[in-house]
Amino acid sequence: MYLYPITFYIFSLVAVISALMVISARNPVHSVLFLILSFVNASGLFVLLGAEFLAMILVVVYVGAVAVLFLFVVMMLDINFVKLREGFLQYLPFGALLGIVLIIELGILFLSISFSENSLTKFVQSPQINEIENTKLIGQVLYTDFFYLFQISGLILLVAMVGSITLTLRDRGQVKRQNISSQNFVDAKNAIEKKKVKLGEGI
Amino acid sequence: MNSFSYLNDLIIPGSIIIAQIFAVLMPVLISVAFLVYAERKVLALIQLRRGPNVVGPFGILQSFADALKLLTKENIIPTNSNKIVFLLAPIITMVLSLAGWAVIPFAPNWVIADINVGIMYLFAVSSLGVYGIIMAGWASNSQYPFLGALRSAAQMVSYEVSIGFVIITVLLCVGSLNLSKIVEAQQTVWFAIPLLPMFVVFFISALAETNRLPFDLPEDESTLVAGFSTEYSSASFVLFFLGEYASMILMSSMTVILFMGGWLPPFDIFPLNAIPGVIWFVIKIMFILFLFIWVRGTFPRYRYDQLMRLGWKIFLPLSLLWVVLTAGFLIAFDMVPNSL
């Protein structure tokens, strides 16, 4: 079967190139679009790995919701491209340092530790992958062994949500609002008022 | 590597896949043409007009004539637009509205890709649909398309949330994300009956998701000229148009699979179950599409704040409540599907 490697190379090549374009594109909207492209290709790679649930969640959550709002914000901003370029050399050493640290860490991880002995799988008995579909697999692990971590991550999201609402919600006072229920109950009787106007006087 | 192994491993499976894709997409594209005709005819009947009646018998070839006319026109690209994104936007809309068909089961085993997460795939594809519109609005570099794109982005993200909860309600009753299994789970009763409120919520959200009236704020002609498609002409407009109607058919087939028993006949008795499943499937899709058109001919357009209120303050709490109620009901009466 040659289709599998061909699709793998297409997905990974496009993912890597678009990831490079994210940081090198001049226009920020193009950057976000390339980011979306690399997300989609990453989810394609997940599908090839047999992690189809993860792939779909990646598309639904990151591409379908997060990146839309991201694009929304970037499109609305009035960005001065020349000013954006100015800080490039200033931040370059710091960025390079971060990159090097990450590469060294990954190298240490891959060279010294073999995954079969020292990874999480030793502590958690996970079911065999090919026996059940991986949606059930994730459910079985997520709501049993990782239940508390799952609850804590939910709490973190809740705190973030409450925080962002309290930061942005303020009483503007002067804004006119409509009372929907009173609007719905409007009919001919209370919408129109008949008045007899006397000649030469007005209301 | 001899040529024989290439033939067996690459060319034959590859060409089988391509043939399957053609076998699904050609009927879809042709049915788009007839859907446009049906829409014009039904709207005309609602408004006591004749509708298209010149090209072909009963005007049945009108959509083909329109497509031919549009395709032979000049493709105008605005000078200040972002050209690549401008041309990419209609292509993305079209591709996404066709990509969803890969997992739709037309009858038992009549499906290109019978994947385990079929419904998630459909949800993902329909949530990507917003990109075509938002890119079109931005790349046109013009006020009306941009406003249309912003409206559409907010609208589609809002209604996706309630669609997600409706899907979860159905999944709780099925115990699988596979579309064929969702249909098979409705052997005894269609989900439209026990989950009637969710069926209504899903149908209305589908209207909003496909930017159909009464939620067509992104292309609201009385305030935004033609919304995101204002600057488009010729073939790129055709792609938008085709994409919009193909995603309408896709959403109605999703409704049919989730709530109306897909290829299953309404009752499992003799004259009904002798009819092939694919015919039932098509009849049900046509019924939902007729509802789409009927709604368009009947209701006035929503105001934007009312649209947002409906999505966030009514549908979201209602569907969330139904998820909890359904889960509680299934647990309380020990009816949780076995496969779960």
Short mmCIF file of C-alpha atoms in Angstrom, two decimals, chain B residues 53-279:
data_model
loop_
_atom_site.label_atom_id
_atom_site.label_comp_id
_atom_site.label_asym_id
_atom_site.label_seq_id
_atom_site.Cartn_x
_atom_site.Cartn_y
_atom_site.Cartn_z
CA ASN B 53 -40.95 28.12 -16.96
CA VAL B 54 -39.04 28.93 -20.14
CA VAL B 55 -35.85 26.84 -20.38
CA GLY B 56 -36.71 23.20 -20.97
CA PRO B 57 -40.02 21.54 -20.01
CA PHE B 58 -41.51 23.40 -16.99
CA GLY B 59 -38.28 25.43 -16.88
CA ILE B 60 -36.43 22.46 -15.43
CA LEU B 61 -33.15 23.38 -17.11
CA GLN B 62 -33.19 26.94 -15.74
CA SER B 63 -30.34 26.36 -13.22
CA PHE B 64 -28.09 24.91 -15.94
CA ALA B 65 -28.76 27.95 -18.11
CA ASP B 66 -27.97 30.25 -15.16
CA ALA B 67 -24.75 28.39 -14.40
CA LEU B 68 -23.70 28.61 -18.05
CA LYS B 69 -24.44 32.32 -18.10
CA LEU B 70 -22.44 32.96 -14.92
CA LEU B 71 -19.48 30.87 -16.03
CA THR B 72 -19.11 32.70 -19.33
CA LYS B 73 -18.97 36.10 -17.61
CA GLU B 74 -15.77 37.92 -16.77
CA ASN B 75 -14.21 37.07 -13.41
CA ILE B 76 -13.59 40.45 -11.78
CA ILE B 77 -10.94 40.65 -9.07
CA PRO B 78 -11.01 43.98 -7.18
CA THR B 79 -7.68 45.83 -7.40
CA ASN B 80 -7.38 46.38 -3.66
CA SER B 81 -8.29 42.84 -2.74
CA ASN B 82 -5.90 40.25 -1.40
CA LYS B 83 -5.92 38.19 -4.59
CA ILE B 84 -4.84 34.76 -3.38
CA VAL B 85 -7.15 34.72 -0.36
CA PHE B 86 -9.92 36.24 -2.50
CA LEU B 87 -9.76 33.33 -4.95
CA LEU B 88 -9.16 30.73 -2.26
CA ALA B 89 -12.30 31.60 -0.29
CA PRO B 90 -14.95 30.24 -2.73
CA ILE B 91 -12.80 27.15 -3.36
CA ILE B 92 -12.67 26.41 0.37
CA THR B 93 -16.42 26.89 0.73
CA MET B 94 -17.08 24.50 -2.15
CA VAL B 95 -14.56 21.86 -1.03
CA LEU B 96 -15.83 21.83 2.56
CA SER B 97 -19.44 21.47 1.52
CA LEU B 98 -18.47 18.44 -0.58
CA ALA B 99 -15.99 16.90 1.91
CA GLY B 100 -18.73 16.03 4.37
CA TRP B 101 -20.29 13.57 1.91
CA ALA B 102 -17.40 11.15 2.47
CA VAL B 103 -19.00 9.76 5.63
CA ILE B 104 -22.72 9.94 4.78
CA PRO B 105 -24.28 6.44 4.68
CA PHE B 106 -26.91 6.34 1.92
CA ALA B 107 -27.98 2.78 2.67
CA PRO B 108 -26.46 -0.11 4.66
CA ASN B 109 -22.75 -0.21 3.62
CA TRP B 110 -23.27 2.49 0.99
CA VAL B 111 -20.64 4.81 2.36
CA ILE B 112 -17.19 5.90 1.16
CA ALA B 113 -15.53 6.04 4.58
CA ASP B 114 -17.31 4.21 7.41
CA ILE B 115 -15.22 5.82 10.14
CA ASN B 116 -15.77 5.47 13.88
CA VAL B 117 -16.05 9.19 14.47
CA GLY B 118 -18.35 9.97 11.54
CA ILE B 119 -20.56 12.45 13.34
CA MET B 120 -17.52 14.27 14.75
CA TYR B 121 -16.15 14.51 11.21
CA LEU B 122 -19.38 16.04 9.95
CA PHE B 123 -19.40 18.47 12.87
CA ALA B 124 -15.77 19.42 12.18
CA VAL B 125 -16.38 19.96 8.48
CA SER B 126 -19.47 22.08 9.10
CA SER B 127 -17.59 24.15 11.67
CA LEU B 128 -14.85 24.83 9.11
CA GLY B 129 -17.42 26.27 6.72
CA VAL B 130 -17.09 29.68 8.35
CA TYR B 131 -13.56 30.12 6.93
CA GLY B 132 -14.68 30.48 3.35
CA ILE B 133 -17.00 33.31 4.31
CA ILE B 134 -14.64 35.08 6.70
CA MET B 135 -11.78 34.91 4.16
CA ALA B 136 -14.05 36.23 1.41
CA GLY B 137 -15.12 39.13 3.59
CA TRP B 138 -11.61 40.06 4.57
CA ALA B 139 -9.96 39.60 1.19
CA SER B 140 -12.58 41.67 -0.65
CA ASN B 141 -11.25 44.72 1.24
CA SER B 142 -14.65 46.34 1.16
CA GLN B 143 -17.07 47.36 3.92
CA TYR B 144 -20.17 45.34 3.17
CA PRO B 145 -18.42 42.00 2.68
CA PHE B 146 -16.40 42.58 5.85
CA LEU B 147 -19.52 43.29 7.91
CA GLY B 148 -21.14 40.20 6.42
CA ALA B 149 -18.11 38.08 7.29
CA LEU B 150 -18.05 39.29 10.90
CA ARG B 151 -21.74 38.61 11.30
CA SER B 152 -21.39 35.16 9.83
CA ALA B 153 -18.39 34.23 12.01
CA ALA B 154 -20.21 35.19 15.21
CA GLN B 155 -23.41 33.51 14.07
CA MET B 156 -21.88 30.21 13.03
CA VAL B 157 -19.73 29.90 16.16
CA SER B 158 -22.79 30.59 18.35
CA TYR B 159 -25.06 28.03 16.72
CA GLU B 160 -22.36 25.38 16.56
CA VAL B 161 -22.45 25.22 20.34
CA SER B 162 -26.09 24.18 20.46
CA ILE B 163 -25.61 21.81 17.50
CA GLY B 164 -22.82 20.17 19.50
CA PHE B 165 -25.10 19.61 22.49
CA VAL B 166 -27.88 18.23 20.28
CA ILE B 167 -25.41 15.76 18.77
CA ILE B 168 -24.31 14.72 22.28
CA THR B 169 -27.96 14.06 23.23
CA VAL B 170 -28.34 11.75 20.23
CA LEU B 171 -25.01 10.05 20.94
CA LEU B 172 -26.11 9.29 24.50
CA CYS B 173 -29.01 7.30 23.06
CA VAL B 174 -26.83 5.50 20.49
CA GLY B 175 -23.56 4.76 22.24
CA SER B 176 -21.45 5.22 19.14
CA LEU B 177 -20.16 8.02 16.93
CA ASN B 178 -20.50 5.93 13.78
CA LEU B 179 -23.21 7.27 11.46
CA SER B 180 -24.38 3.82 10.36
CA LYS B 181 -24.80 2.78 13.98
CA ILE B 182 -26.74 5.98 14.69
CA VAL B 183 -29.16 5.01 11.94
CA GLU B 184 -29.41 1.39 13.12
CA ALA B 185 -30.19 2.56 16.65
CA GLN B 186 -33.42 4.10 15.29
CA GLN B 187 -34.80 0.73 14.21
CA THR B 188 -37.61 0.86 16.81
CA VAL B 189 -38.36 4.58 16.88
CA TRP B 190 -36.90 7.60 15.10
CA PHE B 191 -35.10 9.96 17.47
CA ALA B 192 -37.31 12.78 16.21
CA ILE B 193 -40.08 11.44 18.46
CA PRO B 194 -38.42 10.99 21.89
CA LEU B 195 -36.06 13.93 21.27
CA LEU B 196 -38.57 16.22 19.55
CA PRO B 197 -37.37 19.50 21.17
CA MET B 198 -33.81 18.68 20.13
CA PHE B 199 -34.99 17.97 16.58
CA VAL B 200 -36.50 21.46 16.43
CA VAL B 201 -33.39 23.05 17.93
CA PHE B 202 -31.20 21.18 15.46
CA PHE B 203 -33.30 22.18 12.48
CA ILE B 204 -33.28 25.86 13.44
CA SER B 205 -29.55 25.76 14.16
CA ALA B 206 -29.02 24.11 10.78
CA LEU B 207 -30.80 27.08 9.18
CA ALA B 208 -28.43 29.41 11.02
CA GLU B 209 -25.38 27.30 10.21
CA THR B 210 -26.10 27.33 6.48
CA ASN B 211 -26.92 31.08 6.55
CA ARG B 212 -30.43 30.47 5.30
CA LEU B 213 -33.42 32.68 5.91
CA PRO B 214 -34.56 33.76 8.49
CA PHE B 215 -30.91 33.85 9.60
CA ASP B 216 -29.23 35.03 6.39
CA LEU B 217 -27.72 38.09 8.07
CA PRO B 218 -24.28 37.52 6.41
CA GLU B 219 -25.77 38.24 2.99
CA ASP B 220 -28.67 40.37 4.06
CA GLU B 221 -29.45 42.18 0.79
CA SER B 222 -31.47 45.01 2.30
CA THR B 223 -28.59 46.22 4.49
CA LEU B 224 -25.39 44.67 3.15
CA VAL B 225 -25.95 44.57 -0.66
CA ALA B 226 -24.98 40.88 -0.94
CA GLY B 227 -22.84 40.50 2.19
CA PHE B 228 -19.66 38.51 1.83
CA SER B 229 -20.31 37.70 -1.84
CA THR B 230 -20.73 41.34 -2.95
CA GLU B 231 -17.41 41.54 -4.81
CA TYR B 232 -17.64 38.10 -6.41
CA SER B 233 -18.59 37.45 -9.98
CA SER B 234 -18.60 34.67 -12.55
CA ALA B 235 -17.05 31.31 -11.59
CA SER B 236 -16.04 32.31 -8.06
CA PHE B 237 -19.63 33.34 -7.36
CA VAL B 238 -20.85 30.03 -8.81
CA LEU B 239 -18.58 28.21 -6.37
CA PHE B 240 -20.05 30.13 -3.41
CA PHE B 241 -23.55 29.45 -4.66
CA LEU B 242 -22.94 25.74 -5.23
CA GLY B 243 -21.18 25.46 -1.87
CA GLU B 244 -24.07 27.07 -0.04
CA TYR B 245 -26.66 24.75 -1.55
CA ALA B 246 -24.48 21.65 -1.22
CA SER B 247 -24.00 22.40 2.48
CA MET B 248 -27.78 22.82 2.74
CA ILE B 249 -28.21 19.30 1.38
CA LEU B 250 -25.44 18.07 3.69
CA MET B 251 -27.09 19.58 6.75
CA SER B 252 -30.44 18.07 5.80
CA SER B 253 -28.88 14.64 5.35
CA MET B 254 -27.27 15.10 8.78
CA THR B 255 -30.72 15.90 10.20
CA VAL B 256 -32.15 12.81 8.51
CA ILE B 257 -29.40 10.57 9.89
CA LEU B 258 -29.59 11.95 13.43
CA PHE B 259 -33.36 12.22 13.83
CA MET B 260 -35.31 10.63 10.98
CA GLY B 261 -33.78 7.19 10.77
CA GLY B 262 -31.58 7.63 7.69
CA TRP B 263 -32.32 4.86 5.20
CA LEU B 264 -34.90 3.11 7.42
CA PRO B 265 -38.55 3.04 6.31
CA PRO B 266 -41.03 4.71 8.70
CA PHE B 267 -42.59 1.34 9.60
CA ASP B 268 -40.99 -2.05 9.12
CA ILE B 269 -43.97 -3.55 7.26
CA PHE B 270 -44.18 -5.12 3.80
CA PRO B 271 -44.79 -2.51 1.09
CA LEU B 272 -42.65 0.06 2.89
CA ASN B 273 -39.59 -2.08 3.62
CA ALA B 274 -39.51 -3.41 0.05
CA ILE B 275 -38.43 0.05 -1.16
CA PRO B 276 -34.61 0.37 -1.19
CA GLY B 277 -33.08 2.34 1.67
CA VAL B 278 -31.43 4.91 -0.53
CA ILE B 279 -34.84 6.00 -1.85
#
